[in-house]
Structures are given as structure tokens and as C-alpha cells.
GROMACS .gro file of C-alpha atoms in nm:
model
  363
    1MET     CA    1   0.000   0.000   0.000
    2TYR     CA    2   0.125   0.345  -0.084
    3THR     CA    3   0.241   0.520   0.235
    4VAL     CA    4  -0.015   0.770   0.366
    5SER     CA    5  -0.075   0.932   0.703
    6ARG     CA    6  -0.296   0.787   0.976
    7ALA     CA    7  -0.516   1.094   0.938
    8PHE     CA    8  -0.566   1.006   0.570
    9LEU     CA    9  -0.679   0.651   0.650
   10ALA     CA   10  -0.907   0.779   0.925
   11ALA     CA   11  -1.064   1.033   0.689
   12ILE     CA   12  -1.163   0.760   0.445
   13ARG     CA   13  -1.381   0.607   0.716
   14THR     CA   14  -1.542   0.939   0.808
   15GLY     CA   15  -1.645   1.256   0.634
   16HIS     CA   16  -1.392   1.422   0.402
   17THR     CA   17  -1.369   1.621   0.083
   18VAL     CA   18  -1.238   1.428  -0.218
   19LEU     CA   19  -0.971   1.592  -0.433
   20THR     CA   20  -0.858   1.467  -0.774
   21ARG     CA   21  -0.611   1.599  -1.028
   22VAL     CA   22  -0.474   1.496  -1.366
   23GLU     CA   23  -0.154   1.652  -1.497
   24VAL     CA   24  -0.013   1.656  -1.852
   25TRP     CA   25   0.363   1.622  -1.898
   26ARG     CA   26   0.595   1.611  -2.197
   27GLY     CA   27   0.973   1.583  -2.199
   28GLY     CA   28   0.994   1.633  -1.824
   29SER     CA   29   0.794   1.958  -1.833
   30LEU     CA   30   0.452   2.015  -1.680
   31LEU     CA   31   0.219   2.144  -1.953
   32GLU     CA   32  -0.115   2.134  -1.772
   33PRO     CA   33  -0.136   2.113  -1.390
   34ASP     CA   34  -0.510   2.046  -1.371
   35LEU     CA   35  -0.656   1.892  -1.686
   36ALA     CA   36  -1.032   1.929  -1.730
   37TYR     CA   37  -1.206   1.591  -1.759
   38LEU     CA   38  -1.559   1.453  -1.745
   39SER     CA   39  -1.493   1.110  -1.599
   40GLY     CA   40  -1.203   0.880  -1.532
   41SER     CA   41  -1.056   0.593  -1.335
   42VAL     CA   42  -0.735   0.399  -1.285
   43ALA     CA   43  -0.752   0.018  -1.307
   44MET     CA   44  -0.468  -0.177  -1.144
   45ASP     CA   45  -0.416  -0.548  -1.214
   46GLY     CA   46  -0.143  -0.755  -1.051
   47THR     CA   47  -0.243  -1.093  -1.195
   48THR     CA   48  -0.038  -1.070  -1.513
   49GLY     CA   49   0.301  -0.930  -1.602
   50GLY     CA   50   0.350  -0.625  -1.817
   51VAL     CA   51   0.123  -0.322  -1.788
   52ARG     CA   52  -0.008  -0.304  -1.432
   53SER     CA   53  -0.213   0.019  -1.434
   54VAL     CA   54  -0.432   0.183  -1.698
   55LEU     CA   55  -0.583   0.532  -1.683
   56SER     CA   56  -0.914   0.574  -1.868
   57LEU     CA   57  -1.026   0.934  -1.914
   58THR     CA   58  -1.301   1.122  -2.093
   59CYS     CA   59  -1.229   1.490  -2.159
   60PRO     CA   60  -1.423   1.776  -2.320
   61GLY     CA   61  -1.403   1.747  -2.699
   62SER     CA   62  -1.230   2.068  -2.798
   63ALA     CA   63  -0.969   2.117  -3.068
   64ALA     CA   64  -0.736   2.276  -2.811
   65MET     CA   65  -0.763   1.966  -2.590
   66TRP     CA   66  -0.695   1.737  -2.885
   67ASP     CA   67  -0.384   1.934  -2.983
   68LEU     CA   68  -0.255   1.939  -2.625
   69LEU     CA   69  -0.273   1.559  -2.592
   70ALA     CA   70  -0.183   1.453  -2.945
   71PRO     CA   71   0.200   1.487  -2.961
   72VAL     CA   72   0.407   1.173  -2.914
   73GLY     CA   73   0.568   1.150  -2.570
   74THR     CA   74   0.279   1.307  -2.381
   75GLU     CA   75   0.229   1.151  -2.038
   76MET     CA   76  -0.048   1.181  -1.779
   77ARG     CA   77  -0.013   1.175  -1.401
   78ALA     CA   78  -0.325   1.118  -1.192
   79PHE     CA   79  -0.385   1.187  -0.822
   80ARG     CA   80  -0.661   1.136  -0.568
   81GLY     CA   81  -0.661   1.266  -0.214
   82VAL     CA   82  -0.853   1.437   0.066
   83ARG     CA   83  -0.900   1.780   0.214
   84PHE     CA   84  -0.913   1.761   0.591
   85ILE     CA   85  -1.143   1.964   0.813
   86ASP     CA   86  -0.861   2.207   0.892
   87GLY     CA   87  -0.818   2.282   0.521
   88THR     CA   88  -0.491   2.092   0.471
   89THR     CA   89  -0.468   1.836   0.192
   90GLU     CA   90  -0.294   1.505   0.118
   91MET     CA   91  -0.271   1.368  -0.235
   92VAL     CA   92  -0.187   1.014  -0.346
   93PRO     CA   93  -0.021   0.958  -0.686
   94LEU     CA   94  -0.192   0.693  -0.898
   95GLY     CA   95   0.072   0.648  -1.165
   96VAL     CA   96   0.248   0.784  -1.471
   97PHE     CA   97   0.066   0.694  -1.793
   98VAL     CA   98   0.143   0.696  -2.164
   99ILE     CA   99  -0.134   0.801  -2.405
  100ASP     CA  100  -0.195   0.484  -2.605
  101SER     CA  101  -0.534   0.549  -2.765
  102GLN     CA  102  -0.704   0.881  -2.836
  103THR     CA  103  -1.049   0.916  -2.992
  104MET     CA  104  -1.273   1.218  -3.043
  105SER     CA  105  -1.647   1.240  -3.102
  106PHE     CA  106  -1.812   1.548  -3.250
  107GLY     CA  107  -2.144   1.715  -3.182
  108VAL     CA  108  -2.310   1.899  -2.895
  109ASP     CA  109  -2.179   1.646  -2.644
  110GLY     CA  110  -1.848   1.581  -2.819
  111SER     CA  111  -1.571   1.437  -2.606
  112ILE     CA  112  -1.220   1.292  -2.620
  113GLY     CA  113  -1.164   0.941  -2.489
  114LEU     CA  114  -0.820   0.839  -2.366
  115THR     CA  115  -0.670   0.501  -2.278
  116CYS     CA  116  -0.335   0.541  -2.106
  117PRO     CA  117  -0.132   0.241  -1.983
  118ASP     CA  118   0.163   0.280  -1.749
  119ARG     CA  119   0.520   0.304  -1.875
  120PHE     CA  120   0.550  -0.072  -1.927
  121ALA     CA  121   0.373  -0.007  -2.258
  122ARG     CA  122   0.694   0.161  -2.372
  123VAL     CA  123   0.886  -0.154  -2.276
  124GLN     CA  124   0.648  -0.366  -2.482
  125ARG     CA  125   0.695  -0.144  -2.786
  126ALA     CA  126   1.075  -0.136  -2.752
  127ARG     CA  127   1.139  -0.468  -2.925
  128PHE     CA  128   1.499  -0.579  -2.974
  129PRO     CA  129   1.638  -0.459  -3.309
  130ALA     CA  130   1.870  -0.763  -3.307
  131PRO     CA  131   1.893  -1.082  -3.098
  132THR     CA  132   1.990  -0.992  -2.740
  133THR     CA  133   2.170  -1.201  -2.480
  134THR     CA  134   2.111  -1.223  -2.105
  135ASN     CA  135   2.344  -1.401  -1.866
  136GLY     CA  136   2.373  -1.382  -1.487
  137GLY     CA  137   2.131  -1.275  -1.216
  138ALA     CA  138   1.775  -1.316  -1.344
  139VAL     CA  139   1.627  -1.014  -1.167
  140ALA     CA  140   1.924  -0.789  -1.242
  141GLU     CA  141   1.905  -0.881  -1.611
  142ALA     CA  142   1.530  -0.811  -1.620
  143ILE     CA  143   1.589  -0.468  -1.469
  144ARG     CA  144   1.867  -0.400  -1.720
  145LEU     CA  145   1.635  -0.476  -2.012
  146ALA     CA  146   1.360  -0.256  -1.868
  147VAL     CA  147   1.592   0.038  -1.802
  148ALA     CA  148   1.726   0.014  -2.157
  149ALA     CA  149   1.371   0.081  -2.280
  150VAL     CA  150   1.268   0.341  -2.020
  151ALA     CA  151   1.564   0.518  -1.862
  152VAL     CA  152   1.435   0.568  -1.507
  153ALA     CA  153   1.557   0.468  -1.162
  154SER     CA  154   1.491   0.118  -1.031
  155THR     CA  155   1.445  -0.048  -0.692
  156ASN     CA  156   1.515  -0.417  -0.634
  157THR     CA  157   1.394  -0.579  -0.311
  158ALA     CA  158   1.361  -0.930  -0.454
  159THR     CA  159   1.537  -1.185  -0.235
  160SER     CA  160   1.612  -1.424  -0.521
  161HIS     CA  161   1.975  -1.479  -0.618
  162ALA     CA  162   1.879  -1.699  -0.912
  163GLN     CA  163   2.144  -1.715  -1.183
  164THR     CA  164   2.050  -1.792  -1.541
  165ARG     CA  165   2.239  -1.953  -1.821
  166LYS     CA  166   2.324  -1.756  -2.131
  167GLN     CA  167   1.998  -1.699  -2.316
  168ILE     CA  168   1.936  -1.535  -2.653
  169TRP     CA  169   1.611  -1.344  -2.709
  170ASP     CA  170   1.487  -1.276  -3.059
  171ARG     CA  171   1.256  -0.972  -3.062
  172ASP     CA  172   1.022  -0.954  -2.761
  173ARG     CA  173   1.168  -0.750  -2.472
  174ASP     CA  174   0.847  -0.792  -2.271
  175GLN     CA  175   0.864  -1.171  -2.299
  176ALA     CA  176   1.228  -1.174  -2.189
  177ILE     CA  177   1.160  -0.964  -1.878
  178THR     CA  178   0.855  -1.168  -1.783
  179ALA     CA  179   1.039  -1.498  -1.821
  180LEU     CA  180   1.339  -1.378  -1.620
  181VAL     CA  181   1.142  -1.257  -1.317
  182LYS     CA  182   0.913  -1.561  -1.324
  183ALA     CA  183   1.213  -1.792  -1.310
  184ALA     CA  184   1.332  -1.595  -1.006
  185GLY     CA  185   0.997  -1.600  -0.827
  186ALA     CA  186   0.972  -1.223  -0.857
  187GLU     CA  187   0.774  -0.954  -1.039
  188LEU     CA  188   0.871  -0.631  -1.214
  189PHE     CA  189   0.647  -0.331  -1.277
  190PHE     CA  190   0.636   0.049  -1.286
  191ASP     CA  191   0.523   0.205  -0.960
  192ARG     CA  192   0.307   0.511  -0.898
  193ALA     CA  193   0.604   0.743  -0.960
  194GLY     CA  194   0.674   0.578  -1.295
  195LEU     CA  195   0.988   0.405  -1.162
  196ILE     CA  196   1.087   0.039  -1.201
  197VAL     CA  197   1.027  -0.194  -0.905
  198ALA     CA  198   1.139  -0.556  -0.876
  199ARG     CA  199   1.019  -0.749  -0.573
  200ASP     CA  200   0.917  -1.090  -0.446
  201VAL     CA  201   0.569  -1.203  -0.550
  202PRO     CA  202   0.332  -1.108  -0.263
  203VAL     CA  203   0.192  -1.389  -0.049
  204LEU     CA  204  -0.096  -1.423   0.198
  205THR     CA  205   0.134  -1.463   0.495
  206MET     CA  206   0.216  -1.091   0.487
  207SER     CA  207   0.050  -0.866   0.745
  208PRO     CA  208  -0.280  -0.699   0.646
  209VAL     CA  209  -0.246  -0.330   0.559
  210TRP     CA  210  -0.615  -0.236   0.559
  211SER     CA  211  -0.943  -0.361   0.701
  212ILE     CA  212  -1.252  -0.370   0.480
  213ASN     CA  213  -1.564  -0.390   0.691
  214ALA     CA  214  -1.929  -0.289   0.700
  215GLY     CA  215  -2.117  -0.102   0.970
  216GLU     CA  216  -2.012   0.202   1.171
  217SER     CA  217  -1.685   0.351   1.039
  218GLY     CA  218  -1.689   0.074   0.780
  219VAL     CA  219  -1.587   0.109   0.415
  220MET     CA  220  -1.761  -0.191   0.260
  221VAL     CA  221  -2.047  -0.106   0.025
  222GLY     CA  222  -2.109  -0.458  -0.106
  223ALA     CA  223  -1.942  -0.795  -0.153
  224GLY     CA  224  -1.980  -1.109  -0.359
  225ARG     CA  225  -1.817  -1.448  -0.327
  226GLY     CA  226  -1.694  -1.679  -0.600
  227ARG     CA  227  -1.495  -1.998  -0.647
  228ASP     CA  228  -1.318  -2.067  -0.976
  229ARG     CA  229  -1.179  -2.419  -0.988
  230ALA     CA  230  -1.128  -2.435  -1.366
  231ARG     CA  231  -0.770  -2.300  -1.349
  232THR     CA  232  -0.691  -2.376  -0.987
  233TYR     CA  233  -0.397  -2.605  -0.914
  234ASN     CA  234  -0.256  -2.733  -0.587
  235VAL     CA  235   0.067  -2.884  -0.724
  236VAL     CA  236   0.332  -2.718  -0.942
  237ILE     CA  237   0.599  -2.934  -1.103
  238ALA     CA  238   0.904  -2.744  -1.232
  239LEU     CA  239   1.097  -2.932  -1.499
  240PRO     CA  240   1.447  -2.878  -1.639
  241GLU     CA  241   1.479  -2.753  -1.996
  242SER     CA  242   1.846  -2.753  -2.071
  243THR     CA  243   1.959  -2.609  -2.403
  244ASP     CA  244   2.336  -2.614  -2.345
  245GLY     CA  245   2.402  -2.979  -2.262
  246ALA     CA  246   2.411  -2.924  -1.884
  247VAL     CA  247   2.310  -3.216  -1.662
  248PRO     CA  248   1.941  -3.172  -1.582
  249PHE     CA  249   1.809  -3.174  -1.225
  250ALA     CA  250   1.520  -3.382  -1.101
  251PRO     CA  251   1.168  -3.235  -1.132
  252GLN     CA  252   1.092  -3.009  -0.836
  253ILE     CA  253   0.746  -3.027  -0.680
  254ALA     CA  254   0.566  -2.763  -0.473
  255ALA     CA  255   0.234  -2.876  -0.325
  256ASP     CA  256  -0.036  -2.726  -0.105
  257ASN     CA  257   0.029  -2.930   0.209
  258ASP     CA  258  -0.175  -2.710   0.444
  259PRO     CA  259  -0.463  -2.919   0.587
  260ALA     CA  260  -0.653  -2.597   0.657
  261SER     CA  261  -0.641  -2.492   0.290
  262ALA     CA  262  -0.937  -2.542   0.059
  263THR     CA  263  -0.696  -2.683  -0.200
  264PHE     CA  264  -0.506  -2.919   0.033
  265VAL     CA  265  -0.358  -3.204  -0.174
  266GLY     CA  266  -0.486  -3.458   0.077
  267GLY     CA  267  -0.837  -3.315   0.081
  268LEU     CA  268  -1.149  -3.328  -0.133
  269PHE     CA  269  -1.000  -3.098  -0.397
  270GLY     CA  270  -0.773  -3.382  -0.502
  271TYR     CA  271  -0.431  -3.377  -0.669
  272VAL     CA  272  -0.441  -3.121  -0.950
  273PRO     CA  273  -0.096  -3.043  -1.095
  274THR     CA  274   0.031  -2.787  -1.341
  275PHE     CA  275   0.375  -2.785  -1.504
  276TYR     CA  276   0.641  -2.519  -1.559
  277SER     CA  277   0.965  -2.545  -1.751
  278SER     CA  278   1.216  -2.287  -1.866
  279PRO     CA  279   1.573  -2.288  -1.995
  280LEU     CA  280   1.634  -2.015  -1.736
  281LEU     CA  281   1.606  -2.268  -1.452
  282THR     CA  282   1.962  -2.372  -1.375
  283THR     CA  283   1.941  -2.550  -1.036
  284ALA     CA  284   1.695  -2.759  -0.839
  285ALA     CA  285   1.676  -2.489  -0.570
  286GLN     CA  286   1.586  -2.223  -0.827
  287ALA     CA  287   1.323  -2.449  -0.984
  288LEU     CA  288   1.165  -2.522  -0.646
  289ALA     CA  289   1.152  -2.152  -0.560
  290ALA     CA  290   0.980  -2.076  -0.891
  291ALA     CA  291   0.733  -2.361  -0.833
  292LYS     CA  292   0.644  -2.226  -0.490
  293THR     CA  293   0.584  -1.880  -0.634
  294ILE     CA  294   0.351  -2.014  -0.904
  295LEU     CA  295   0.170  -2.225  -0.646
  296ALA     CA  296   0.106  -1.921  -0.428
  297LYS     CA  297  -0.084  -1.762  -0.717
  298SER     CA  298  -0.274  -2.063  -0.847
  299THR     CA  299  -0.412  -2.206  -0.522
  300GLY     CA  300  -0.556  -1.871  -0.415
  301LEU     CA  301  -0.817  -1.884  -0.689
  302ALA     CA  302  -1.010  -2.130  -0.475
  303ALA     CA  303  -1.166  -1.848  -0.273
  304GLN     CA  304  -1.241  -1.510  -0.428
  305LEU     CA  305  -1.422  -1.196  -0.320
  306SER     CA  306  -1.549  -0.908  -0.528
  307LEU     CA  307  -1.576  -0.600  -0.309
  308SER     CA  308  -1.730  -0.259  -0.353
  309ALA     CA  309  -1.592  -0.011  -0.100
  310ALA     CA  310  -1.528   0.349  -0.012
  311VAL     CA  311  -1.224   0.457  -0.208
  312ASN     CA  312  -0.881   0.406  -0.055
  313PRO     CA  313  -0.650   0.531  -0.332
  314ALA     CA  314  -0.343   0.396  -0.151
  315LEU     CA  315  -0.435   0.029  -0.208
  316ASP     CA  316  -0.228  -0.171  -0.458
  317PRO     CA  317  -0.244  -0.516  -0.615
  318GLY     CA  318  -0.051  -0.752  -0.390
  319ASP     CA  319  -0.168  -0.586  -0.068
  320VAL     CA  320  -0.304  -0.820   0.199
  321VAL     CA  321  -0.629  -0.700   0.357
  322SER     CA  322  -0.855  -0.819   0.635
  323VAL     CA  323  -1.216  -0.855   0.518
  324ILE     CA  324  -1.488  -0.855   0.783
  325LEU     CA  325  -1.807  -0.983   0.624
  326PRO     CA  326  -2.160  -0.918   0.749
  327GLY     CA  327  -2.215  -1.162   1.032
  328GLY     CA  328  -1.862  -1.115   1.167
  329ALA     CA  329  -1.665  -1.372   0.964
  330VAL     CA  330  -1.306  -1.255   0.913
  331GLU     CA  331  -1.103  -1.354   0.609
  332ILE     CA  332  -0.752  -1.265   0.499
  333HIS     CA  333  -0.729  -1.185   0.130
  334LEU     CA  334  -0.468  -1.071  -0.120
  335ILE     CA  335  -0.573  -0.801  -0.368
  336ASP     CA  336  -0.554  -0.901  -0.734
  337THR     CA  337  -0.722  -0.599  -0.895
  338VAL     CA  338  -0.834  -0.261  -0.767
  339SER     CA  339  -0.997   0.038  -0.933
  340ILE     CA  340  -0.951   0.399  -0.823
  341PRO     CA  341  -1.225   0.627  -0.962
  342LEU     CA  342  -1.153   0.991  -1.032
  343ASN     CA  343  -1.520   1.082  -0.992
  344VAL     CA  344  -1.671   1.169  -0.654
  345GLY     CA  345  -1.944   0.929  -0.545
  346THR     CA  346  -1.817   0.625  -0.736
  347ALA     CA  347  -1.724   0.324  -0.524
  348GLN     CA  348  -1.395   0.136  -0.548
  349GLN     CA  349  -1.402  -0.214  -0.696
  350ILE     CA  350  -1.163  -0.475  -0.556
  351THR     CA  351  -1.113  -0.843  -0.641
  352THR     CA  352  -0.922  -1.064  -0.401
  353ARG     CA  353  -0.817  -1.423  -0.347
  354SER     CA  354  -0.748  -1.635  -0.043
  355THR     CA  355  -0.680  -1.996   0.050
  356ARG     CA  356  -0.785  -1.952   0.412
  357PRO     CA  357  -1.103  -2.128   0.524
  358GLU     CA  358  -1.402  -1.898   0.544
  359GLY     CA  359  -1.427  -1.739   0.886
  360ASP     CA  360  -1.068  -1.819   0.978
  361ILE     CA  361  -0.920  -1.554   1.206
  362PRO     CA  362  -0.539  -1.572   1.206
  363SER     CA  363  -0.364  -1.564   1.540
   0.00000   0.00000   0.00000
């Protein structure tokens, strides 16, 4: 979760004035500090690699607006915050976005529609002009490839020391980065400041950062439950895929061995495996770590919640939250997707997953 003050979190649960702002930047210069818009939202999705956040915006359909946003290299920065009772304010950045699609309708109610992904879109477009080689630390190499496409600062908190064999990539820079961090049990994305972050894949054992509840001082507007077993696995088998004649290691198996889990391998869910292989896996230890990371994502699909809540713009995919359902049942969930509306009065939509039994309250 983006770091905010205690007063900010308290204000979300009580009365406050919502503030939003969208800025227009080009070449490091601020062109428009407060862009006029009709509606907008930021959608964040941590379930897949690549683009993590997308800004959707509808603006008044004037020729001046079209010309302002049209030039290549134009970026948008969105914010949402609060004005406290004493008149002070606190704003939360929502991301740095590249204008990817721009449409304009004409007429009395003419408008301009914008779809703006985060800076990873620039990485996806920066395909290799010639075959490129990676060799060494998987996470460090992924960061190197990302920085070569978007020259910004990076932060690496991933604990993996996975080393990869020499690998040649043909054209797809995005595919290379995704494969490298997956083999290391990590993820790479652009944060709210538009900078590169590499970190371990979030897991449910982390401490909750926010409580979503109904009732007095609650933020929950509505909730729905779902279970999707079609692509849920409780065993991941990582296999060697040597391309350089190296002696292969034995298949490494990560399984859901928690008897309290809905997808326990010894329970009614059964033994449902999925397989992962990559030439980037060089040792049994690295393969097992990758298998455990994939398992953490796949088993969680057994228990899902769709939440509608008062907007907390600091929430991110990968955050662990405590959900208190009507009736008092407490569940620990990990956020997969979250929307942050830029319109006052629109609720926040959150989807989560958990492998904890319903009503389980962690000690």
C-alpha cells in the first residue's frame, strides 16, 4: 500500500472532501497542472506481467484539448486525495501513464476518450532490433532490459539470487523480462512514480495493511463471493529444460500441504498439478523456488471476493487485507485488482483471493 498518514486513512472512514487531479507532462515539463475531464478511473491489475495500471479518461471534446494531448511522448499523471477539516490536503499519486489510444467524437456532447497504460507499454513497444543475450542474475538482467527501454531509476527488493544460463532473445523485450522474473519467483512493474520496481511475489502470509468492513466507520459497500476451480492447481511441477548440454536436475514439486487450505492435496480438492519449464532454470533450488511462487498464485483462486468499497487510493495489487463480512466472519485476502475512480461518489471495486477457510481468524 502506498504510504499515507494515519489521518488520511481515518478520513476515508469518516467525512472528508475528495480531491482529484490529472496533470499533462511532456519531456519532463509540466504542460497542464489540472486537466479538465468529465470522468475517469485507474484500473490496477497484478495478476499478469506487463502493464499493471491503466488510466481511462473522458475529456471535453475541444480542438485545443486534442492538440494538447496529441503529440508523441505526452504523459499523464493522476492523483486522488482528501481535504481535511482544517483545510490541509494530502494527495496520493496513482501512476504515470502513456497516451496509447485517443479518440474524439463530434457534436453537442463531443468528447475525447483516452486510454493510457503505465510506462510498461513503452517496454512492450521497444522490441529488440537484433537478438539480445542475457546471462547472470535473473532479476538484475530483467531490470537491465527494462531500463534500456525506459531510462528511469529502479528499486530491487527481490530476495532471489537466481542465476540464469546464457539466453538469446529474438525480438520480444516484454517476454524476456517476464520470463526472467518468473524464473526468479519475482515480479517487475512500474510504480506510482513511474519508476521500475522488482520485488518478491506477494503472499498471503504478509501482514494486512487495511481492514474492509461494513457497519459504523466501515468502508464496505457490497461484496460477492466466488470460487473458480477451472484454473486452480494445488501442485506445481518445475521441470528442467536444458539447451546447453548441462546435466538436468530432477523435477521439483511444490504442493499445497496445508490441511486448513481449501486446495489441500490430501483433501477433497484432489491432486491437481500444473507444469512449468524454462531454460532459465539452472538449479533444483531455483526451480523449487519458482514452483512455490507459481503455487502461491494458483491455489488462491479457490476463494475469491469481489468487493465494492469506499475509495482508498493507496491500495495496490498484492496488498493483503482483512475482510470482515456481514455476520462477523473474518477472512484474509490478497488483492488481485483494484480500481480507483476519479469521480466523486463512485465506489472502489476490488477483487481478491485467499486460501484460508471462510471465517478463519489468524492468530
